[in-house]
XYZ file of C-alpha atoms in Angstrom:
715
model
C -49.673 93.732 -19.318
C -49.577 92.441 -15.724
C -51.404 89.346 -16.753
C -48.744 88.575 -19.372
C -45.829 88.894 -16.889
C -47.509 86.550 -14.480
C -47.738 83.792 -17.112
C -44.021 84.072 -17.927
C -43.039 83.664 -14.253
C -45.189 80.583 -13.827
C -43.700 79.003 -16.944
C -40.120 79.690 -15.811
C -40.683 77.830 -12.525
C -41.752 74.528 -14.243
C -38.217 73.330 -15.330
C -36.840 73.680 -11.824
C -39.671 71.698 -10.422
C -39.310 69.022 -13.130
C -35.582 68.687 -12.476
C -36.275 68.271 -8.793
C -38.810 65.539 -9.441
C -36.541 63.666 -11.887
C -33.618 63.944 -9.487
C -35.652 62.466 -6.712
C -36.863 59.645 -8.979
C -33.299 58.838 -10.076
C -32.147 58.847 -6.469
C -34.939 56.461 -5.521
C -34.111 54.244 -8.522
C -30.408 54.164 -7.663
C -31.231 53.367 -4.063
C -33.585 50.616 -5.208
C -30.919 49.096 -7.490
C -28.372 49.278 -4.704
C -30.720 47.525 -2.315
C -31.514 44.910 -5.011
C -27.835 44.222 -5.680
C -27.113 44.080 -1.972
C -29.915 41.599 -1.413
C -28.769 39.569 -4.419
C -25.153 39.474 -3.287
C -26.254 38.585 0.222
C -28.378 35.754 -1.191
C -25.506 34.458 -3.319
C -23.006 34.839 -0.501
C -25.170 33.121 2.063
C -26.894 30.608 -0.190
C -24.040 29.905 -2.587
C -26.359 29.590 -5.579
C -27.016 31.507 -8.822
C -30.370 30.526 -10.236
C -30.118 26.712 -10.211
C -26.312 26.646 -10.186
C -24.443 25.887 -6.956
C -21.358 28.119 -6.920
C -19.581 25.969 -4.371
C -20.067 22.898 -6.534
C -19.020 24.870 -9.611
C -15.838 25.988 -7.881
C -15.116 22.456 -6.730
C -15.579 21.127 -10.249
C -13.414 23.868 -11.706
C -10.501 23.192 -9.392
C -11.086 19.548 -8.424
C -8.402 17.018 -9.336
C -9.396 13.362 -9.156
C -6.608 10.808 -9.058
C -7.191 7.075 -9.347
C -5.326 5.061 -6.728
C -4.567 1.836 -8.543
C -5.014 -1.460 -6.771
C -2.577 -4.305 -7.273
C -3.635 -7.642 -8.696
C -3.055 -10.408 -6.190
C -0.122 -12.786 -6.498
C -0.118 -16.522 -7.191
C 2.252 -18.669 -5.122
C 3.521 -22.223 -5.104
C 2.753 -24.412 -2.087
C 5.724 -23.012 -0.142
C 5.081 -19.329 -0.813
C 7.420 -18.849 -3.785
C 5.982 -16.325 -6.259
C 4.633 -17.745 -9.525
C 2.837 -14.614 -10.770
C 2.786 -11.080 -9.401
C 1.969 -7.503 -10.347
C 4.411 -5.318 -12.174
C 4.314 -2.233 -14.390
C 5.678 -1.352 -17.785
C 6.212 2.176 -19.030
C 5.847 4.078 -22.298
C 7.855 7.190 -23.068
C 6.494 10.213 -24.955
C 7.646 13.752 -25.747
C 5.566 16.956 -25.650
C 6.294 19.305 -28.585
C 3.623 22.006 -28.198
C 5.113 25.319 -27.001
C 1.962 26.170 -25.059
C 2.854 23.586 -22.435
C 4.257 25.942 -19.798
C 4.270 26.403 -16.034
C 4.426 30.169 -15.725
C 7.618 30.999 -17.566
C 8.999 27.463 -17.238
C 9.043 25.505 -20.492
C 7.697 21.989 -20.186
C 8.053 20.949 -23.838
C 11.110 19.587 -25.659
C 13.538 22.469 -26.019
C 16.571 20.617 -27.397
C 15.532 17.863 -29.794
C 19.079 16.867 -30.714
C 20.008 16.326 -27.063
C 16.827 14.346 -26.384
C 17.504 12.122 -29.396
C 21.095 11.504 -28.313
C 20.089 10.510 -24.783
C 17.089 8.357 -25.703
C 19.191 6.454 -28.243
C 21.183 5.078 -25.292
C 18.107 3.445 -23.782
C 15.768 2.706 -26.693
C 16.539 0.371 -29.615
C 16.400 3.349 -31.994
C 19.065 5.475 -33.634
C 19.404 9.215 -32.991
C 18.287 9.891 -36.554
C 15.124 7.789 -36.131
C 14.273 9.489 -32.832
C 14.720 12.894 -34.488
C 12.224 11.825 -37.144
C 9.690 11.193 -34.371
C 10.514 14.576 -32.781
C 10.013 16.386 -36.121
C 6.691 15.008 -37.384
C 5.389 15.933 -40.824
C 2.237 17.378 -39.256
C 2.067 19.567 -36.177
C 1.533 17.416 -33.079
C 1.021 18.201 -29.419
C 3.066 15.160 -28.409
C 4.707 12.137 -30.024
C 5.459 8.559 -29.022
C 8.246 6.306 -30.294
C 6.416 3.240 -31.585
C 6.872 -0.167 -29.999
C 10.451 0.757 -29.104
C 9.129 3.260 -26.590
C 6.659 0.865 -24.968
C 7.004 -1.928 -22.440
C 9.961 -0.295 -20.685
C 11.046 -1.600 -17.304
C 11.131 0.466 -14.125
C 14.925 0.496 -14.327
C 14.997 1.943 -17.844
C 12.389 4.530 -16.895
C 14.451 5.613 -13.892
C 17.593 5.821 -16.010
C 15.903 8.091 -18.538
C 14.357 10.227 -15.813
C 17.803 10.661 -14.258
C 18.876 12.448 -17.469
C 16.372 15.291 -16.685
C 15.158 15.660 -20.256
C 12.772 18.606 -20.623
C 9.534 17.595 -22.319
C 9.999 13.830 -21.916
C 7.385 12.004 -19.834
C 6.078 8.504 -19.109
C 2.816 6.648 -18.764
C 2.602 3.415 -16.839
C 0.562 0.316 -17.647
C -0.196 -2.655 -15.423
C 1.755 -5.789 -16.323
C 2.041 -9.307 -14.968
C 5.393 -10.781 -14.030
C 5.949 -14.529 -14.350
C 9.470 -14.938 -12.935
C 9.818 -18.667 -13.710
C 9.200 -18.470 -17.446
C 7.737 -21.757 -18.708
C 6.206 -23.070 -15.511
C 2.848 -24.896 -15.612
C 1.956 -22.117 -18.031
C -1.514 -23.271 -19.061
C -2.407 -24.174 -15.463
C -1.235 -20.897 -13.910
C -2.588 -19.079 -16.941
C -2.195 -15.559 -18.214
C -3.410 -12.075 -17.267
C -3.339 -9.323 -19.861
C -3.984 -5.591 -19.728
C -7.412 -4.593 -21.008
C -8.815 -1.066 -21.280
C -12.436 -0.287 -20.452
C -13.921 3.179 -19.899
C -10.453 4.765 -19.967
C -9.252 2.431 -17.194
C -6.620 -0.198 -17.863
C -6.413 -3.247 -15.645
C -5.152 -6.808 -15.786
C -7.712 -9.477 -16.645
C -7.143 -13.229 -16.405
C -7.679 -14.922 -19.758
C -6.684 -18.526 -18.992
C -5.827 -20.918 -16.192
C -5.929 -19.911 -12.543
C -5.619 -16.271 -13.577
C -9.028 -16.632 -15.264
C -10.608 -18.988 -12.716
C -9.858 -16.626 -9.819
C -9.980 -13.353 -11.737
C -12.558 -11.756 -9.427
C -10.573 -12.663 -6.323
C -7.225 -11.551 -7.764
C -8.558 -8.260 -9.139
C -8.222 -5.377 -6.714
C -10.590 -2.420 -6.308
C -9.172 0.949 -7.305
C -9.448 3.855 -4.897
C -9.358 7.587 -5.550
C -7.991 10.850 -4.224
C -9.943 14.055 -4.772
C -8.382 17.449 -4.049
C -8.768 21.084 -5.169
C -5.722 22.359 -7.017
C -4.717 25.386 -9.025
C -3.885 25.113 -12.758
C -0.350 24.073 -11.834
C -1.402 21.222 -9.609
C -0.856 22.850 -6.217
C -3.516 22.251 -3.580
C -5.654 25.283 -2.786
C -5.441 26.684 0.769
C -8.092 25.471 3.219
C -9.370 22.915 0.686
C -10.282 19.405 1.753
C -8.881 16.164 0.352
C -11.034 13.060 -0.009
C -9.252 9.709 -0.135
C -10.667 6.245 -0.682
C -7.771 3.762 -0.395
C -7.272 1.115 -3.055
C -7.976 -2.475 -2.016
C -5.447 -4.906 -3.434
C -6.597 -8.204 -4.868
C -6.571 -11.486 -2.984
C -3.951 -14.191 -3.447
C -3.945 -17.814 -4.581
C -1.601 -20.429 -3.139
C -1.340 -23.462 -5.385
C -0.420 -27.044 -4.582
C 2.482 -26.867 -7.049
C 6.015 -27.467 -5.775
C 8.363 -25.038 -7.526
C 11.334 -27.420 -7.464
C 9.424 -30.396 -8.829
C 7.611 -28.265 -11.397
C 10.828 -26.757 -12.745
C 12.414 -30.199 -12.985
C 9.404 -31.581 -14.867
C 9.576 -28.678 -17.336
C 13.247 -29.452 -17.959
C 12.529 -33.128 -18.645
C 9.577 -32.320 -20.891
C 11.574 -29.797 -22.913
C 14.353 -32.324 -23.442
C 11.933 -34.904 -24.880
C 10.222 -32.283 -26.994
C 13.534 -31.204 -28.509
C 14.806 -34.730 -29.201
C 11.636 -36.485 -30.362
C 9.235 -33.693 -31.453
C 5.916 -35.144 -30.286
C 2.831 -33.282 -31.458
C 1.682 -33.017 -27.872
C 2.532 -34.221 -24.352
C 1.092 -34.001 -20.864
C 2.555 -34.946 -17.482
C 1.061 -34.727 -13.988
C 2.599 -35.634 -10.625
C 0.046 -35.974 -7.816
C -0.125 -36.931 -4.166
C -3.031 -39.438 -4.349
C -3.781 -39.258 -0.625
C -4.602 -35.550 -0.699
C -5.316 -35.061 -4.409
C -2.715 -32.280 -4.565
C -1.123 -31.701 -7.964
C 2.573 -31.126 -7.270
C 3.657 -30.628 -10.884
C 1.753 -30.391 -14.161
C 2.889 -29.569 -17.666
C 1.981 -29.875 -21.322
C 3.505 -29.427 -24.716
C 3.077 -27.283 -26.763
C 3.501 -24.635 -24.101
C 4.523 -20.988 -23.873
C 6.496 -18.504 -21.811
C 3.932 -16.164 -20.191
C 6.546 -13.470 -19.601
C 7.246 -13.119 -23.346
C 4.173 -14.882 -24.885
C 6.627 -16.884 -26.985
C 5.074 -20.168 -28.087
C 1.510 -19.145 -27.248
C 0.245 -19.057 -30.818
C -3.203 -20.607 -31.029
C -2.633 -23.101 -28.190
C -4.771 -21.462 -25.529
C -6.267 -24.738 -24.265
C -5.290 -26.362 -21.003
C -4.874 -29.921 -22.273
C -5.302 -31.355 -18.774
C -8.979 -30.397 -18.606
C -10.015 -29.101 -22.033
C -8.741 -31.882 -24.313
C -10.358 -35.310 -24.524
C -8.631 -38.359 -25.953
C -8.869 -42.157 -26.056
C -6.618 -43.314 -23.203
C -5.670 -46.739 -24.566
C -4.433 -49.519 -22.331
C -4.076 -47.412 -19.166
C -7.866 -47.709 -19.101
C -7.394 -51.410 -18.322
C -6.701 -50.403 -14.701
C -10.385 -49.569 -14.333
C -11.644 -52.543 -16.341
C -9.690 -54.919 -14.125
C -10.790 -53.132 -10.938
C -14.474 -53.269 -11.966
C -14.299 -56.969 -12.838
C -12.615 -57.863 -9.537
C -15.110 -55.780 -7.568
C -18.108 -57.425 -9.255
C -16.682 -60.908 -8.576
C -16.586 -61.861 -12.239
C -12.796 -61.906 -12.642
C -11.429 -65.416 -13.189
C -7.621 -65.034 -13.370
C -6.947 -68.756 -13.759
C -9.344 -69.280 -16.664
C -7.643 -69.643 -20.070
C -8.458 -67.824 -23.298
C -6.972 -67.884 -26.778
C -5.059 -64.665 -27.375
C -4.322 -62.858 -30.647
C -7.792 -61.925 -31.890
C -11.470 -62.006 -31.056
C -14.514 -61.201 -33.172
C -17.091 -58.814 -31.748
C -20.153 -58.129 -33.880
C -18.805 -57.677 -37.396
C -15.263 -56.626 -36.407
C -12.141 -58.482 -35.349
C -10.191 -57.037 -32.412
C -6.462 -57.817 -32.266
C -3.784 -57.830 -29.610
C -0.812 -55.507 -30.107
C 1.058 -58.710 -30.927
C -1.411 -59.834 -33.544
C -0.296 -63.494 -33.412
C -0.952 -63.502 -29.675
C 0.715 -65.756 -27.112
C -1.373 -68.817 -27.608
C -3.710 -70.023 -24.875
C -2.871 -68.103 -21.687
C -4.544 -67.423 -18.324
C -6.780 -64.357 -17.983
C -4.451 -63.280 -15.166
C -1.751 -62.487 -17.756
C -4.007 -60.301 -19.903
C -3.316 -57.144 -17.854
C 0.504 -57.307 -17.583
C 0.788 -58.388 -21.250
C -1.686 -55.602 -22.153
C -3.809 -58.001 -24.162
C -6.815 -56.321 -25.753
C -8.431 -59.681 -26.386
C -8.048 -60.660 -22.749
C -9.635 -57.388 -21.560
C -12.576 -57.935 -23.926
C -13.057 -61.362 -22.359
C -12.929 -59.795 -18.878
C -15.477 -57.110 -19.848
C -17.795 -59.644 -21.482
C -17.684 -61.768 -18.338
C -18.548 -58.694 -16.264
C -21.399 -57.597 -18.525
C -22.289 -54.233 -19.973
C -24.542 -53.213 -17.083
C -21.811 -53.756 -14.480
C -19.247 -52.038 -16.665
C -21.485 -48.980 -17.097
C -21.984 -48.815 -13.328
C -18.266 -48.715 -12.630
C -17.453 -46.261 -15.403
C -19.890 -43.965 -13.633
C -18.444 -44.719 -10.182
C -14.921 -43.917 -11.393
C -16.179 -40.531 -12.613
C -15.914 -40.882 -16.391
C -18.104 -38.601 -18.532
C -18.274 -36.251 -15.521
C -16.176 -33.195 -14.728
C -13.844 -33.474 -11.752
C -14.485 -29.811 -10.844
C -10.809 -29.175 -10.349
C -10.413 -25.381 -10.066
C -9.455 -24.785 -13.695
C -11.651 -23.119 -16.333
C -13.045 -24.824 -19.400
C -13.142 -28.385 -18.050
C -15.024 -30.831 -20.272
C -16.713 -34.076 -19.263
C -15.718 -36.540 -21.976
C -18.053 -39.205 -23.350
C -18.597 -42.909 -23.821
C -21.315 -44.962 -25.474
C -22.009 -48.582 -24.519
C -25.070 -49.062 -26.722
C -23.351 -51.338 -29.192
C -21.483 -54.540 -28.239
C -18.467 -53.350 -30.248
C -18.158 -50.000 -28.434
C -18.714 -51.751 -25.135
C -15.886 -54.173 -25.861
C -13.498 -51.454 -27.103
C -13.935 -49.298 -23.993
C -12.407 -52.164 -21.985
C -9.006 -51.376 -23.525
C -9.420 -47.597 -23.804
C -10.872 -47.033 -27.257
C -14.359 -45.626 -28.024
C -14.196 -43.599 -24.804
C -13.038 -39.992 -24.449
C -11.456 -38.922 -21.170
C -9.454 -36.024 -19.728
C -6.152 -36.248 -17.902
C -7.811 -35.084 -14.665
C -10.441 -37.833 -14.894
C -7.682 -40.432 -15.164
C -5.837 -38.901 -12.204
C -8.979 -38.881 -10.080
C -9.955 -42.450 -10.948
C -6.555 -43.939 -10.141
C -6.587 -42.478 -6.617
C -9.130 -45.162 -5.716
C -6.487 -47.780 -6.492
C -3.616 -45.911 -4.836
C -5.681 -45.151 -1.696
C -7.079 -48.686 -1.519
C -10.661 -47.563 -2.028
C -11.312 -43.830 -1.430
C -11.343 -41.775 -4.641
C -10.017 -38.236 -4.059
C -10.711 -35.172 -6.163
C -7.593 -33.701 -7.771
C -6.851 -30.120 -6.737
C -4.458 -27.462 -7.875
C -5.268 -24.843 -5.207
C -4.128 -25.125 -1.602
C -5.758 -21.938 -0.294
C -6.891 -18.452 -1.254
C -6.811 -15.214 0.696
C -9.628 -12.799 -0.062
C -9.335 -9.036 -0.408
C -10.384 -8.564 3.208
C -7.676 -10.922 4.451
C -9.793 -14.022 5.052
C -8.024 -17.284 4.171
C -10.044 -20.150 2.684
C -8.352 -23.565 2.618
C -9.090 -26.164 -0.048
C -8.868 -29.497 1.748
C -8.922 -33.143 0.752
C -12.235 -34.174 -0.778
C -13.276 -37.822 -1.129
C -15.703 -38.068 -4.062
C -16.486 -41.776 -3.867
C -15.264 -45.274 -3.050
C -15.801 -47.357 -6.173
C -13.719 -50.355 -5.022
C -12.691 -52.116 -1.835
C -9.247 -52.370 -0.282
C -8.931 -56.001 -1.392
C -9.798 -55.118 -4.994
C -7.284 -52.262 -5.006
C -4.552 -54.563 -3.641
C -5.166 -57.027 -6.479
C -4.999 -54.250 -9.087
C -1.728 -52.945 -7.600
C -0.265 -56.481 -7.718
C -1.209 -56.697 -11.392
C 0.449 -53.325 -12.014
C 3.601 -54.567 -10.288
C 3.697 -57.439 -12.789
C 3.722 -54.927 -15.660
C 7.169 -53.846 -14.419
C 8.547 -57.036 -12.913
C 7.155 -60.006 -14.873
C 9.186 -61.278 -17.813
C 6.130 -60.757 -20.025
C 5.244 -57.304 -18.637
C 5.076 -54.329 -21.007
C 6.600 -51.830 -18.549
C 10.091 -53.165 -17.922
C 11.543 -49.915 -19.309
C 10.197 -48.146 -16.208
C 11.790 -50.451 -13.638
C 13.648 -48.504 -10.931
C 16.110 -50.427 -8.715
C 15.076 -50.343 -5.089
C 11.658 -48.792 -5.816
C 8.387 -50.644 -5.243
C 6.718 -49.532 -8.469
C 3.291 -50.264 -9.967
C 2.717 -49.266 -13.594
C 0.352 -49.559 -16.543
C 1.407 -48.650 -20.048
C -0.834 -47.549 -22.891
C -0.767 -47.307 -26.681
C -3.956 -45.819 -28.121
C -4.763 -45.586 -31.795
C -5.703 -42.156 -33.140
C -8.947 -41.717 -35.035
C -8.511 -40.763 -38.683
C -10.564 -37.904 -40.171
C -11.361 -40.255 -43.052
C -12.719 -42.890 -40.680
C -11.072 -45.729 -38.801
C -7.664 -45.203 -37.204
C -4.305 -43.884 -38.379
C -1.538 -46.355 -39.169
C 2.230 -46.102 -38.716
C 4.635 -46.713 -35.843
C 4.323 -43.192 -34.414
C 0.623 -42.528 -34.952
C -0.420 -43.356 -31.398
C -0.980 -41.729 -28.048
C 1.583 -43.446 -25.839
C 1.109 -43.268 -22.091
C 2.189 -44.552 -18.706
C 0.512 -44.406 -15.306
C 2.712 -45.280 -12.331
C 2.596 -45.108 -8.556
C 5.292 -45.442 -5.887
C 5.871 -46.897 -3.409
C 3.234 -49.373 -4.588
C 2.562 -50.651 -1.050
C 1.589 -47.156 0.118
C 1.730 -44.712 -2.805
C 2.989 -41.225 -2.090
C 2.999 -40.244 -5.744
C 1.145 -40.998 -8.948
C 2.797 -39.903 -12.200
C 0.902 -39.957 -15.496
C 2.481 -39.098 -18.851
C 0.965 -39.024 -22.347
C 2.820 -38.472 -25.616
C 1.124 -38.072 -28.986
C 2.770 -38.848 -32.344
C 6.498 -38.297 -31.824
C 7.819 -37.071 -35.180
C 11.421 -38.169 -34.490
C 10.777 -41.591 -32.997
C 14.377 -42.795 -32.928
C 13.752 -44.860 -29.781
C 10.902 -46.969 -28.435
C 8.025 -45.004 -26.932
C 8.588 -46.613 -23.515
C 12.239 -45.551 -23.543
C 11.287 -41.989 -24.468
C 8.696 -41.636 -21.728
C 10.921 -43.395 -19.192
C 13.400 -40.532 -19.673
C 10.764 -38.352 -17.981
C 9.124 -40.876 -15.669
C 12.147 -42.367 -13.921
C 14.101 -39.190 -13.055
C 10.890 -37.386 -12.081
C 9.754 -40.153 -9.756
C 13.289 -40.495 -8.359
C 13.413 -36.765 -7.567
C 9.977 -36.807 -5.923
C 10.764 -39.845 -3.761
C 14.093 -38.325 -2.723
C 12.386 -35.118 -1.623
C 9.746 -37.079 0.279
C 12.496 -38.534 2.449
C 11.704 -41.060 5.099
C 7.964 -40.798 5.041
C 6.779 -37.237 4.514
C 3.788 -37.475 2.221
C 4.402 -34.050 0.741
C 7.820 -32.469 0.177
C 8.312 -29.250 2.087
C 10.798 -26.465 1.545
C 11.691 -23.732 4.024
C 10.859 -20.190 3.041
C 12.304 -16.977 4.454
C 11.313 -13.307 4.309
C 13.476 -11.226 1.975
C 15.001 -8.360 3.984
C 14.901 -4.796 2.599
C 18.339 -3.870 1.242
C 17.504 -0.961 -1.080
C 19.480 2.082 0.016
C 22.029 0.025 1.914
C 25.686 -0.303 0.965
C 26.505 -3.280 -1.244
C 28.562 -4.978 1.469
C 25.915 -4.470 4.165
C 23.183 -5.720 1.819
C 25.122 -8.890 1.034
C 25.646 -9.563 4.730
C 21.946 -9.009 5.456
C 20.869 -11.450 2.754
C 23.389 -14.063 3.834
C 22.173 -13.832 7.425
C 18.600 -14.413 6.193
C 19.702 -17.603 4.410
C 19.678 -16.148 0.894
C 22.282 -15.770 -1.850
C 23.204 -12.213 -2.901
C 23.979 -11.331 -6.523
C 25.196 -7.780 -7.184
C 24.647 -6.135 -10.571
C 26.719 -3.073 -11.446
C 29.839 -1.298 -10.191
C 28.267 0.995 -7.593
C 28.555 0.826 -3.822
C 24.889 1.351 -2.919
C 21.790 -0.700 -3.728
C 19.038 1.099 -5.675
C 16.731 -1.835 -6.464
C 16.256 -5.490 -5.484
C 14.441 -8.598 -6.729
C 12.568 -10.300 -5.113
C 11.077 -7.275 -3.372
C 11.541 -6.679 0.324
C 9.317 -8.574 2.775
C 8.182 -11.160 0.218
C 8.739 -14.875 0.785
C 11.502 -16.751 -1.031
C 12.883 -20.249 -0.831
C 15.810 -20.541 1.553
C 19.041 -20.503 -0.429
C 17.493 -18.731 -3.418
C 19.168 -15.820 -5.158
C 18.316 -12.143 -4.554
C 19.473 -9.725 -7.256
C 20.651 -6.240 -6.265
C 21.136 -3.354 -8.719
C 23.726 -0.770 -7.671
C 24.052 2.939 -8.441
C 27.082 2.416 -10.669
C 27.561 1.373 -14.291
C 25.347 -1.571 -15.257
C 27.592 -4.559 -15.876
C 27.013 -8.239 -16.600
C 27.342 -10.635 -13.656
C 28.589 -14.194 -13.937
C 25.386 -16.243 -14.321
C 27.015 -19.683 -14.468
C 24.897 -22.079 -12.444
C 21.927 -19.715 -12.289
C 18.423 -21.081 -12.790
C 16.366 -19.696 -15.640
C 14.105 -17.887 -13.159
C 17.135 -15.970 -11.836
C 18.184 -14.872 -15.317
C 14.621 -13.723 -16.014
C 14.803 -11.622 -12.850
C 18.090 -10.175 -14.138
C 16.337 -9.187 -17.378
C 13.562 -7.498 -15.433
C 15.945 -5.713 -13.090
C 18.201 -4.334 -15.825
C 15.570 -3.788 -18.499
C 17.846 -5.521 -21.015
C 16.861 -8.188 -23.520
C 17.991 -11.749 -22.844
C 17.810 -14.707 -25.213
C 17.539 -17.959 -23.239
C 18.456 -21.244 -24.896
C 17.843 -24.692 -23.427
C 16.759 -25.702 -19.942
C 18.371 -26.505 -16.633
C 21.129 -24.221 -15.358
C 23.172 -21.536 -17.129
C 26.463 -22.750 -18.596
C 27.514 -19.858 -20.854
C 26.753 -16.195 -21.613
C 27.438 -14.054 -24.689
C 28.452 -10.958 -22.667
C 31.542 -11.396 -20.528
C 31.406 -10.993 -16.768
C 32.024 -7.338 -15.855
C 31.316 -6.022 -19.355
C 28.865 -3.151 -19.764
C 25.313 -4.135 -20.661
C 24.484 -2.334 -23.897
C 21.376 -2.267 -26.070
C 21.971 -5.668 -27.689
C 20.461 -8.976 -26.582
C 22.385 -11.147 -24.113
C 22.356 -14.862 -24.985
C 22.459 -17.341 -22.093
C 22.663 -21.095 -22.661
C 21.230 -23.597 -20.192
C 21.919 -27.315 -19.804
């Protein structure tokens, strides 16, 4: 019995011992886990990493907000600092409809669609009903836009809509290019358009100087990186990283804004009256090679793209053509220089047979037997063939090369072609003497004639005066002599022959005679090759041209005009082109004054007047030598054009928008560039008719500017 009791006692003690052991094990395990967690948390806290993930980086990514700081594209100026092209922005409006767009309890979506439609209808060319259709889409949408009517809005229109405090209505901005002068050397200055790449939209030059200097004009965007909460507020003790944007460089052209605008007016008048298929005109200072004005037709308005169509070519450098009798300037110069010119020798005019073809004078019966010296002023093809034959093909080829034909001038414009000629056959060789069977560009002709105007030195034409790089360094484009194909004596003889074209009774350029002006001219009438072979026939199927320089004794200007196939040829070609040549040359010589080789115009800095009272702003502008034009009925200025601290021509107009009702000013006497600024400032649509200065407007002075288009007529 005792043995049995002992076994029971021993068995009863085992559970207590087991519980003690298990308790101790659990305590040790809990302590071990605690130590493990503590070590882990210490590691994470001190090291900032979980496995391979960096918690600090993760937090930064979760709360980081990166903002692109947009750089401005550089401006393009005329020779005196007047703006030709500059950066601007357009805006698109959109509305958020999704009810999840909240900031805490604040609703950020459209809460009153009827009110939004009523307000937007005042600023967009859409009815309330149409806007409501956008705001009530057939399918559920997070946000909606308003088609083309809601795009391309001006800063003024955006500000007006924002002032209405419409819940759920927002804007996006897009870079845009402002061309305040409208049609103004459009193909030369070129065009920059917004292009999107990798979710970034920037302006890219696609023609003209905008394309040639795209890298220089394009700025470098910066960025701002900050840590923000879901509502956009910066987190406490967080750091902000900023890399400033670097704006693009600038280009200062050789163009003179006054002369360029006048040339555009003259060209438009001829285009309207006589409808030529194409025209070009270039005014150059031959001593420096600076192009002061350059234009072509067809052309376009870069601010609206009207007229652009498929005509993307700069005809001055990208189109080749047979120059006709203006080419005789170089034939005569080459013959004189080689010593083969015999002005007193006689030849029988009218026709001459070369190889198997007969070449005729423009007056097919000729003028009988006349001296070679009359061949140039009479523009005798037969006489020029005789001169070229006396010179010989080898000499002629040498001087075509010296004058730069079939070679690019390297003027700073994209797409320049070299042109061609072929002297292998006697017929082609003879025809090049009077400007057929040779393809040239306008710039080649301008470059070649500088050798005559400068009495020997041939100067490269240039359209750029200087550029300023992104880092502020200015690079000047100076005069560049590219050869001296002829001597001073030869050039003097050519100029005398060109004088005869205007002054001799048998000269072909009497239509260009300008009283009191020492003028040297050569006219041209080139046949146009037919697609079927040979040349087109008919009174208007020619490329008519004139090359003139003044004063002939010491030329300050060379003016070259071409006109192809006028469809309404109601007057002689010389009379038509003289309606451009004579007033343009008169204006240039008047601006040159008593001997200045290049016209200059004073520029002034535009003072800041935004925020000032209307009366104080007007006084400030007047003191600076500018003309103030107030838009609206308010008493304080909220916006101005041109912008503060930019350069403007002395006496030019500065437009000021007030805080009152937007009303129509009296634009009588305004230039087209001023009316275009008015359109930009007000965000209203303007229809401009004609050229010159404003003479009438469809909206009366003082009337409210509504949503309709305002028609302004210019003469």
